[in-house]
PDB file of C-alpha atoms in Angstrom:
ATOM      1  CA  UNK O   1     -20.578  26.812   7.393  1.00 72.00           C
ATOM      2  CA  UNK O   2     -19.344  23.662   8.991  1.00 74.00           C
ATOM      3  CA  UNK O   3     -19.685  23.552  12.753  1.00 79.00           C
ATOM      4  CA  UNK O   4     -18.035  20.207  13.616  1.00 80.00           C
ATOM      5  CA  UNK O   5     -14.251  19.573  13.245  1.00 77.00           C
ATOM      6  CA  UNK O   6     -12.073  16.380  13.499  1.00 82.00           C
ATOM      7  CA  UNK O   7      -8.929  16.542  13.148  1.00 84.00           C
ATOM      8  CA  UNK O   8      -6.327  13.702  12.238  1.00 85.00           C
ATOM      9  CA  UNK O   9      -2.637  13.466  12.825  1.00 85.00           C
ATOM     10  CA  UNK O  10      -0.314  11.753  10.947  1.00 83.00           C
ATOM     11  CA  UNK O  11       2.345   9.984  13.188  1.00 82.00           C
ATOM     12  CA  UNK O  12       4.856  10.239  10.771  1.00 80.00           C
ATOM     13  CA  UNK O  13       4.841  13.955  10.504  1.00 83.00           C
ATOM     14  CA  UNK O  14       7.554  15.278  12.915  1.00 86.00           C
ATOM     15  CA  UNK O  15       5.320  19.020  12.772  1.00 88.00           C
ATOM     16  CA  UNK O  16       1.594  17.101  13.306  1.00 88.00           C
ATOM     17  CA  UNK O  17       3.935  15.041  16.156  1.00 90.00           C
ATOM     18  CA  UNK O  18       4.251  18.273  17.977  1.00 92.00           C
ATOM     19  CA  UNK O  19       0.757  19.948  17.789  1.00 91.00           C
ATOM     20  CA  UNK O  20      -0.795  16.073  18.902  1.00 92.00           C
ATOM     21  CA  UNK O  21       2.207  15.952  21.979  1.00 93.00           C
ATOM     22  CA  UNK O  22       1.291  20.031  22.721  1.00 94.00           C
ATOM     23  CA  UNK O  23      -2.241  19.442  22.528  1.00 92.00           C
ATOM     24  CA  UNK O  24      -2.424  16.071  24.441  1.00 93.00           C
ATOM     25  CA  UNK O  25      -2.833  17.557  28.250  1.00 94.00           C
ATOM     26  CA  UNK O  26      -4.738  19.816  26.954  1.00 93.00           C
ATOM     27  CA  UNK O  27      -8.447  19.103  28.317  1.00 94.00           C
ATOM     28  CA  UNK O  28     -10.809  18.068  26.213  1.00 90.00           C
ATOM     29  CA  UNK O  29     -13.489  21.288  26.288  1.00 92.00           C
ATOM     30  CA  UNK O  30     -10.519  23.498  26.229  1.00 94.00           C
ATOM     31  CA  UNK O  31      -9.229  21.958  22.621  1.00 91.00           C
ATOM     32  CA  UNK O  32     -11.544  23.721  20.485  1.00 90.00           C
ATOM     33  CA  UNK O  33     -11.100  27.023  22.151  1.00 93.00           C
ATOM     34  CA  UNK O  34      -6.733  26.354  21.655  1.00 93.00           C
ATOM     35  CA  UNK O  35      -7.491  25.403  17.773  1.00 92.00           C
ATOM     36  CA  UNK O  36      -9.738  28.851  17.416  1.00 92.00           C
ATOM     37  CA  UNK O  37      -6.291  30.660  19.579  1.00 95.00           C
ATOM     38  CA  UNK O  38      -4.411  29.115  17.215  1.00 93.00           C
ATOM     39  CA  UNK O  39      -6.176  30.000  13.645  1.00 93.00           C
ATOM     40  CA  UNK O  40      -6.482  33.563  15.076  1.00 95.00           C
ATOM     41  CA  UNK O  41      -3.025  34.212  15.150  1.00 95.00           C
ATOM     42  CA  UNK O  42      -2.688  32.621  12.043  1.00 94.00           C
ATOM     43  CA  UNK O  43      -5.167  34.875  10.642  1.00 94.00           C
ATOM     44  CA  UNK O  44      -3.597  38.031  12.777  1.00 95.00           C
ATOM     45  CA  UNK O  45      -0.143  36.677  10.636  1.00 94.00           C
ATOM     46  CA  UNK O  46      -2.388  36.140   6.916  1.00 93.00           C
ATOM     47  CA  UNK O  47      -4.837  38.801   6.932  1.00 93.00           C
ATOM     48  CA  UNK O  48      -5.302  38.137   3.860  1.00 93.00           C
ATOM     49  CA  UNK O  49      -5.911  34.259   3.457  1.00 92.00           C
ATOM     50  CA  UNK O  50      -4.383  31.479   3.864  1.00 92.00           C
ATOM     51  CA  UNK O  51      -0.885  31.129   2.151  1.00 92.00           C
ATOM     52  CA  UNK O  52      -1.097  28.253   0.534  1.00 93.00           C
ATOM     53  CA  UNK O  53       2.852  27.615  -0.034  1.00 92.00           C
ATOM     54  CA  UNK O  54       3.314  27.624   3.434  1.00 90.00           C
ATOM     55  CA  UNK O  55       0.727  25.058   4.035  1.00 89.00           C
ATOM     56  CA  UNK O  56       1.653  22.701   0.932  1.00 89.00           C
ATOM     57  CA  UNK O  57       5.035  22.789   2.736  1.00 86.00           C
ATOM     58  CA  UNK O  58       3.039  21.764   6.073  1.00 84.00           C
ATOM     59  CA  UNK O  59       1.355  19.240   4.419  1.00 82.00           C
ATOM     60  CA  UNK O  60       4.264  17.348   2.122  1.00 80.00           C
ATOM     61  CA  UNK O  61       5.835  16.569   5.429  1.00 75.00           C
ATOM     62  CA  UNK O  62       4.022  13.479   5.698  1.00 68.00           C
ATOM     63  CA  UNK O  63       4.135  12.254   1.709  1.00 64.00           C
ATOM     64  CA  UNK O  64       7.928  10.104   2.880  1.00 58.00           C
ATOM     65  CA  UNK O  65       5.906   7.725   4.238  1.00 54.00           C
ATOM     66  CA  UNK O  66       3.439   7.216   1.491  1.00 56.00           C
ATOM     67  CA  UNK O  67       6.382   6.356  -1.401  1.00 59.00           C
ATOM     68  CA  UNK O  68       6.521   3.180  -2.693  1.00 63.00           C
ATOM     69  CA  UNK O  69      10.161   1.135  -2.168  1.00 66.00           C
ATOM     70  CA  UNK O  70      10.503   1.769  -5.950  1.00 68.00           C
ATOM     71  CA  UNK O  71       8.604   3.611  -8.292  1.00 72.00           C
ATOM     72  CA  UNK O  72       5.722   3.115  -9.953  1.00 76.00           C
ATOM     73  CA  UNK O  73       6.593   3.433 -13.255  1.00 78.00           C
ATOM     74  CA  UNK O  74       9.935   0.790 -12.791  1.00 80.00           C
ATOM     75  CA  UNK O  75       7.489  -1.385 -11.747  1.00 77.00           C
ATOM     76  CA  UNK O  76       5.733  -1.657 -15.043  1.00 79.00           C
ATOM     77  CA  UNK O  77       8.534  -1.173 -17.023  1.00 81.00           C
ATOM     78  CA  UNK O  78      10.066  -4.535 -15.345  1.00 82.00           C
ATOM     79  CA  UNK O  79       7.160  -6.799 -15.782  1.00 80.00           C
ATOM     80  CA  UNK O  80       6.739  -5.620 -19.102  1.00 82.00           C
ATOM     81  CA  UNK O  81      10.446  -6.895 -19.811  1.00 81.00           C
ATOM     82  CA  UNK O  82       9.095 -10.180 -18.011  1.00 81.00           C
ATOM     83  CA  UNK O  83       6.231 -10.579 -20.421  1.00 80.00           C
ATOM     84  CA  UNK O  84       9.053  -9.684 -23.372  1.00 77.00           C
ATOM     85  CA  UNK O  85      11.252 -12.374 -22.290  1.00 70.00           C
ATOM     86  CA  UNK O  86      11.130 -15.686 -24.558  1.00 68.00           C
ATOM     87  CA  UNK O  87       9.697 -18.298 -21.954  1.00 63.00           C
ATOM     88  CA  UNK O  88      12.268 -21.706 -21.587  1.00 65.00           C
ATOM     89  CA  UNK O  89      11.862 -24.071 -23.895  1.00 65.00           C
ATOM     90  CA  UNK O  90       9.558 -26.799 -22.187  1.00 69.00           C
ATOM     91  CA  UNK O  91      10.786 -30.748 -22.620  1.00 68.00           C
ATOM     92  CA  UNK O  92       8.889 -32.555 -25.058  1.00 67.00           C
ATOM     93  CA  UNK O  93       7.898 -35.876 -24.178  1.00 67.00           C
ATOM     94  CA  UNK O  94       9.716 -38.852 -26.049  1.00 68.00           C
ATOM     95  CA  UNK O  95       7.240 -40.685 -28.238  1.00 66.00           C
ATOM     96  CA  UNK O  96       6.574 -44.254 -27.542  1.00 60.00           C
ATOM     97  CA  UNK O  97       7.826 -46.347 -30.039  1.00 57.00           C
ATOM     98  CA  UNK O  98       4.919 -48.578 -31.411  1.00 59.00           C
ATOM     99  CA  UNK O  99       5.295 -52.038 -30.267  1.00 53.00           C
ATOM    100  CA  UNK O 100       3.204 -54.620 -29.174  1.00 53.00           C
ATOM    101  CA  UNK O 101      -0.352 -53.945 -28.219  1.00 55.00           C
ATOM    102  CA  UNK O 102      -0.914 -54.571 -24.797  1.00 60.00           C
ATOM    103  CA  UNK O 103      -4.032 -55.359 -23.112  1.00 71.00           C
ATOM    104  CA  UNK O 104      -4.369 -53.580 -19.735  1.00 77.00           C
ATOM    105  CA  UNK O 105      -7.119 -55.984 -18.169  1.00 75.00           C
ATOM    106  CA  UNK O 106      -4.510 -58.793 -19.339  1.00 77.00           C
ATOM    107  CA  UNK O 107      -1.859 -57.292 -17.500  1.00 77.00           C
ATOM    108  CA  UNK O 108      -4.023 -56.987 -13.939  1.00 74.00           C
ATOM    109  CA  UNK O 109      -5.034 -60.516 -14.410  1.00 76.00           C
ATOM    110  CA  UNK O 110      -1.366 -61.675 -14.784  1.00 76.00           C
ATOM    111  CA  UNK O 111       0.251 -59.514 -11.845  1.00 76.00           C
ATOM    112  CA  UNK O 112      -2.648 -60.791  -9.359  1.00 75.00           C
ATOM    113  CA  UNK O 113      -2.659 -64.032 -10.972  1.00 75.00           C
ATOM    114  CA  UNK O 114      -6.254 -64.117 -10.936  1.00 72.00           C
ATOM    115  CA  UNK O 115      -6.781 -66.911 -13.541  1.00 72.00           C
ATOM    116  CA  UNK O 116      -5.064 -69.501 -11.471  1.00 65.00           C
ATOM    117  CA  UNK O 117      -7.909 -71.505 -10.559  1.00 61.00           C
ATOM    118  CA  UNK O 118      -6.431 -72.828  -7.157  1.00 55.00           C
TER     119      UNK O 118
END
């Protein structure tokens, strides 16, 4: 049996917004003995277990938040169309007509005009 108990509200769930705001002022060595009121009546309500429809119901109120913009499943369906899609046609490059062989040292020593002997 598990002694210790933390419990975590989600701020997006307008019932787990009321139980945080009701117990809030509630001090804190009090809070255990208001959660132990509180499953007592809900076992006074139950006495035979927990209804587990009623709690789903509890607990859904939250999921809003978690949903993607779009679904899941759009999402792969549209980059799978991307992959599909024929990629554009990239520009091939113009060959260079042969001409004259040119000598790139030659050039450098013309444009400085480094065989000038001045």
């Amino acid at each position: 049996m598990k002694q210790d108990l933390h419990i975590r509200f989600n701020p997006r769930n307008r019932r787990h917004q009321q139980v945080s705001a009701y117990l809030e002022p509630v001090k804190a060595k009090y809070r255990t003995a208001l959660i132990v009121a509180a499953v007592e009546e809900y076992m006074r309500l139950h006495p035979y277990g927990a209804d587990y429809r009623e709690l789903e119901e509890i607990r859904k109120g939250s999921y809003h938040s978690f949903q993607p913009k779009s679904p899941i499943r759009e999402n792969l369906q549209k980059k799978e169309r991307l992959r599909e899609a024929p990629a554009p046609a990239e520009p091939v490059a113009q060959p260079v007509p042969p001409g004259p062989s040119s000598d790139t040292l030659d050039q450098v020593i013309d444009l400085y005009a480094l065989d000038d002997e001045e």
